[in-house]
Coordinates of C-alpha atoms and ligand atoms in Angstrom, one line a residue:
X1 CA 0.0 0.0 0.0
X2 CA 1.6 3.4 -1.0
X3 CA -0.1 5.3 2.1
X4 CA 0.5 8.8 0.9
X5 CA 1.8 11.3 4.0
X6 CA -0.6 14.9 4.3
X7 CA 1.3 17.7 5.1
X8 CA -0.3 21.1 5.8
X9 CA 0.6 24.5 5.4
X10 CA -0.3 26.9 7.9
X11 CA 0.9 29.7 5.8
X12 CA -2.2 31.4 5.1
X13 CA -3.1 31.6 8.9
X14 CA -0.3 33.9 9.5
X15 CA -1.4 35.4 6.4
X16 CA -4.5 36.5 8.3
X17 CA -2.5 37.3 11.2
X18 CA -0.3 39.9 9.4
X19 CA -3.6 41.9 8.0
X20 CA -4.1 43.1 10.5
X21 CA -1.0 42.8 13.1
X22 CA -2.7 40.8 15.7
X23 CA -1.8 38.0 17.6
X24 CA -4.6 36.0 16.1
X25 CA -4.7 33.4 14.3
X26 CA -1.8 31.7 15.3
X27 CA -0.1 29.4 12.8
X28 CA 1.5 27.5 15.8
X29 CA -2.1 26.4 17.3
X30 CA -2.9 26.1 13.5
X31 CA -0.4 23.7 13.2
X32 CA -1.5 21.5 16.6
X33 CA -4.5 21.3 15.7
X34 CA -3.5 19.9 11.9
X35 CA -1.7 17.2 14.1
X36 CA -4.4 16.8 16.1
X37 CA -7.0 16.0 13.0
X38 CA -4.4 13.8 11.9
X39 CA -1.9 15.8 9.6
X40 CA 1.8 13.5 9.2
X41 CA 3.6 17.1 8.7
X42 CA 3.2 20.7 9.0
X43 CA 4.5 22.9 6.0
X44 CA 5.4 26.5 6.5
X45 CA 7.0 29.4 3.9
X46 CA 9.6 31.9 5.9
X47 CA 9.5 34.3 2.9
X48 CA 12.4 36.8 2.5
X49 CA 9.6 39.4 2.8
X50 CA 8.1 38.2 5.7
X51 CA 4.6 38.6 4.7
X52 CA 3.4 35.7 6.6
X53 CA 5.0 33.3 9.0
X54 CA 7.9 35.3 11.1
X55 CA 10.8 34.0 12.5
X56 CA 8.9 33.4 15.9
X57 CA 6.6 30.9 14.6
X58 CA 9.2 29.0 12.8
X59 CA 11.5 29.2 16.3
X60 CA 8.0 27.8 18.6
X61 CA 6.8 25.5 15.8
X62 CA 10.3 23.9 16.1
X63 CA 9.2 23.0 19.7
X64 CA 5.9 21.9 19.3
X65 CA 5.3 20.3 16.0
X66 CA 5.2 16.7 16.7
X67 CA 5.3 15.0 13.7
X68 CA 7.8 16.3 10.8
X69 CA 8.8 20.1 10.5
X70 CA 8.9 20.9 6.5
X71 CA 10.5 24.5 6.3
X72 CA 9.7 26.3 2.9
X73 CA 12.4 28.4 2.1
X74 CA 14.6 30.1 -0.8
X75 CA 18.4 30.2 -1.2
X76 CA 18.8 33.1 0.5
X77 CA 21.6 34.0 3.2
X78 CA 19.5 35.0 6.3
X79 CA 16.8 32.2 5.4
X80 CA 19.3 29.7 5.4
X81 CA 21.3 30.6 8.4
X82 CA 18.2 30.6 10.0
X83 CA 17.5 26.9 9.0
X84 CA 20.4 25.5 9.8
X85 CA 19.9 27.1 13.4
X86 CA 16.2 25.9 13.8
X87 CA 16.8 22.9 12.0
X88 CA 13.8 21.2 10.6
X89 CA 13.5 17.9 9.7
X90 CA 12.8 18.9 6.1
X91 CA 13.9 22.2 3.9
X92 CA 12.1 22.5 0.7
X93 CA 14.3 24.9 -1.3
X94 CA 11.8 27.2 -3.9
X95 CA 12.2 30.0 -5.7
X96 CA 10.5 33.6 -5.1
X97 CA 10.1 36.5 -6.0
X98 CA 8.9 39.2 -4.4
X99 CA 6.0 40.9 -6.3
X100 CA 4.3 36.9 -6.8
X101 CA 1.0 36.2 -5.0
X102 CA 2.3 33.0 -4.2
X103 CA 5.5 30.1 -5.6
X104 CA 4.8 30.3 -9.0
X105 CA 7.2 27.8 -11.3
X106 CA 9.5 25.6 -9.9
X107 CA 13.3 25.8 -8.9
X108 CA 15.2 25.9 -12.1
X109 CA 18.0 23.5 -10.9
X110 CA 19.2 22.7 -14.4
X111 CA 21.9 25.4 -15.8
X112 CA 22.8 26.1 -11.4
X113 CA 23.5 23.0 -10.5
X114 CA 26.7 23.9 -8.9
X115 CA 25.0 27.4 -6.9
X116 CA 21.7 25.0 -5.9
X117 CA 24.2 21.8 -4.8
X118 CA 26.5 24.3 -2.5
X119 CA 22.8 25.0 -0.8
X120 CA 21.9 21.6 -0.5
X121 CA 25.1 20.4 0.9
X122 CA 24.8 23.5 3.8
X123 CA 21.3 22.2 4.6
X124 CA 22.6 18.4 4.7
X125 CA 25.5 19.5 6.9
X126 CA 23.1 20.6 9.1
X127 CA 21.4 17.1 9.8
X128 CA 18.4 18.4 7.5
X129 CA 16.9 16.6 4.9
X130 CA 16.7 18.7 1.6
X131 CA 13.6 18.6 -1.0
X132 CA 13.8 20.8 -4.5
X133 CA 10.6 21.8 -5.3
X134 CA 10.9 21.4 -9.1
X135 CA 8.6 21.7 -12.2
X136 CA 7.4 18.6 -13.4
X137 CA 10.3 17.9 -16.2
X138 CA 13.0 14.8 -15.9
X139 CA 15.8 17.3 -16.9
X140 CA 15.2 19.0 -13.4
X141 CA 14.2 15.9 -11.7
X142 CA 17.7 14.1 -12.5
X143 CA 19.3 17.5 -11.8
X144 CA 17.7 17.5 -8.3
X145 CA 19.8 14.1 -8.2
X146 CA 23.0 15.3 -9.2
X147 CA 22.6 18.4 -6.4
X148 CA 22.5 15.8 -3.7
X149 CA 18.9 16.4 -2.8
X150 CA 17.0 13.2 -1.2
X151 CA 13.5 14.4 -2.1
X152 CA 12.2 16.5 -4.8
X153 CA 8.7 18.0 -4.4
X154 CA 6.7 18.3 -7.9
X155 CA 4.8 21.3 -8.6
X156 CA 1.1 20.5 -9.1
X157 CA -0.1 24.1 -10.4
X158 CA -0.1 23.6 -14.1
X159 CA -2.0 20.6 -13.7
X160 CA -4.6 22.5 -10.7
X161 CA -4.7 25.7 -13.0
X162 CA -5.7 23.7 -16.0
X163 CA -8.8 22.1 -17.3
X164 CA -10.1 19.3 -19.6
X165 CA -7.0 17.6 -22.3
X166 CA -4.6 20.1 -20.6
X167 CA -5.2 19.3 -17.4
X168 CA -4.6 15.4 -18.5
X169 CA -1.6 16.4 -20.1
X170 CA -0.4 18.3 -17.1
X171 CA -0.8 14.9 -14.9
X172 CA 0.7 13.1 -17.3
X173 CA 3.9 15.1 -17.3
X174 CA 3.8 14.8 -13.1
X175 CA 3.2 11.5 -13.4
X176 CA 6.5 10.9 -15.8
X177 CA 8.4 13.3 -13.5
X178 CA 7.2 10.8 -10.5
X179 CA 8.3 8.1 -12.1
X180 CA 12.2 9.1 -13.2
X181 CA 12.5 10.3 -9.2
X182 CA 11.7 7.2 -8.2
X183 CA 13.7 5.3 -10.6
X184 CA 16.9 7.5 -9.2
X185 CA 16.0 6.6 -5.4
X186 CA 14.7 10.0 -4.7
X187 CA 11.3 10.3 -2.6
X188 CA 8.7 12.0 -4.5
X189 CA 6.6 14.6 -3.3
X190 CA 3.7 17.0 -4.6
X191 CA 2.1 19.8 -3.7
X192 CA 0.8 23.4 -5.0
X193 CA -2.9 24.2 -6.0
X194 CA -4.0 21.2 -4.5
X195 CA -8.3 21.1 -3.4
X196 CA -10.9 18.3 -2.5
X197 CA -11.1 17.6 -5.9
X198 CA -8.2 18.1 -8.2
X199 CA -5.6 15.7 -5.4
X200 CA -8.1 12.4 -6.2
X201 CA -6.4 12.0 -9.6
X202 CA -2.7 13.0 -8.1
X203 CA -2.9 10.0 -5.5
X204 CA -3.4 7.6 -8.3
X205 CA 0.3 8.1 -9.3
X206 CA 2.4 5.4 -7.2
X207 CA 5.3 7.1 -7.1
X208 CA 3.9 9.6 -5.2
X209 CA 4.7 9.8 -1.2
X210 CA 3.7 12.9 0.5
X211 CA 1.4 15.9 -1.0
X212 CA 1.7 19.5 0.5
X213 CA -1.4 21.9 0.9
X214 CA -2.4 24.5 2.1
X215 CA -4.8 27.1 0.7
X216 CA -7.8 24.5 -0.1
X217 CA -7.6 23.2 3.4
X218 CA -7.4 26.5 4.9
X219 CA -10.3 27.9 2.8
X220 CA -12.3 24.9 3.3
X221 CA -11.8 25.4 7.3
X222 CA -13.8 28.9 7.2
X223 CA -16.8 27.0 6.9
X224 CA -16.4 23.5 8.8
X225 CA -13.3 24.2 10.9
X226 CA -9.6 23.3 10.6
X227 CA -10.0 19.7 12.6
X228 CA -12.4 18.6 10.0
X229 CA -11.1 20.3 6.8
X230 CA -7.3 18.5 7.3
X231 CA -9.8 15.3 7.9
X232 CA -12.0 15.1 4.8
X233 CA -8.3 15.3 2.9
X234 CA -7.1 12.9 4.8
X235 CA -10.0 10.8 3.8
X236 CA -9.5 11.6 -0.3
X237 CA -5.9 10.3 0.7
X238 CA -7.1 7.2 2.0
X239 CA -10.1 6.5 -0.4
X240 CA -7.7 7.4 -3.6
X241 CA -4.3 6.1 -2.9
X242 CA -3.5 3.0 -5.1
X243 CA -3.2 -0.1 -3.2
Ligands
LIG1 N1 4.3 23.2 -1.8 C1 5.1 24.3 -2.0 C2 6.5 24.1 -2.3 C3 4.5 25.6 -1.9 O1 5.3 26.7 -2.0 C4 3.2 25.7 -1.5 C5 2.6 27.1 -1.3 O2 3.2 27.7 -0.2 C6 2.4 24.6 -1.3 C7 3.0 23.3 -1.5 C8 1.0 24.6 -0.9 O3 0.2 25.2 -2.0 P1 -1.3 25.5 -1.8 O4 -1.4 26.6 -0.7 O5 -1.7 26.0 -3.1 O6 -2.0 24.2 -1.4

């Protein structure tokens, strides 16, 4: 059974937090309560820009997540001396930029393998696993390889933001990425744009160990509250993976 691992990103709770300044909502209780309902990891971004999750929630998350830690961050100096202070159990390098409403495209690890394997090899020195969060193409998937990274996480957007034979051919490519990761050893994740919906055809791919999301779940909780929006996804994990 290929029992497919849920983590969830609390981002968008500090998101609301830093509208208005307020204590409230904290990410940090976000993030119990994700574990609580069942969640096998919690997911956070410590953007350059700060614009949602500050340096305190990554330093108290550190002591009370209980299952695995999965710090979101780009190859950028403070970030990653922060990281290798805190460290999490997982870093998932991405790219940014600032004026984006959220990670648009993946790493582009082909062309700087040598730049992104000096970041993974800081990270691993650490005692931190390192995941590329990658577009889903084998060119990047074997450079991911070559940079020394153990996981690679495959952007699920395209496919999300795309409808009808696109949106096929969008799985398709993630499910050929998938495929060449696990051929090379690495553990295959995915994530981006995921919603009660679009992940039942993602959890088909076998390949596939662990799926990242956040804003559906966080939308979703709104209406029916946090414990039971992390557990109907949970439940599309269980009903879909492939056995
Ligand atoms: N994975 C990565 C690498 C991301 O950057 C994000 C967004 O922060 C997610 C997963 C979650 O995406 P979404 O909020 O669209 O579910």
């Amino acid at each position: 059974m290929n029992r497919i691992r849920l983590g969830v990103n609390v981002d968008h709770i500090a998101t609301l937090r830093q509208s208005r300044g307020t204590k409230y909502p904290d990410p940090v209780i976000a993030a119990g309560v994700a574990e609580l309902a069942g969640a096998d990891q919690i997911t956070i971004h410590l953007r350059e820009d700060r614009r949602h999750i500050q340096e305190r929630d990554v330093r108290i998350m550190r002591e009370t997540i209980g299952t695995v830690m999965n710090l979101e961050l780009a190859a950028n100096r403070d970030v990653l001396e922060i990281a290798c202070l805190v460290k999490p159990d997982l870093a998932t390098l991405v790219p940014e930029k600032r004026a984006e409403l959220t990670t648009e495209g993946g790493l582009a690890v082909v062309g700087r393998e040598r730049e992104v394997a000096a970041t993974v090899e800081m990270l691993s020195r650490a005692g931190i696993t390192v995941s590329l969060f990658i577009n889903p193409d084998p060119a990047e998937v074997r450079a991911s390889f070559e940079c020394g990274a153990r996981q690679i996480e495959i952007h699920t957007g395209f496919y999300a933001d795309s409808r009808g034979e696109r949106q096929r051919q969008e799985l398709e490519r993630i499910r050929v990425a998938a495929a060449e990761g696990a051929r090379l050893g690495l553990q295959v994740a995915a994530g981006h744009g995921l919603d009660y919906v679009n992940t039942r055809e993602v959890c088909h791919i076998p390949e596939i160990i662990e799926l990242n999301i956040g804003h559906s779940i966080m939308s979703r909780s709104f209406f029916v509250g946090l414990d039971q929006a992390v557990r109907e996804m949970i439940d599309i994990l269980r009903e879909e993976e492939v056995g």
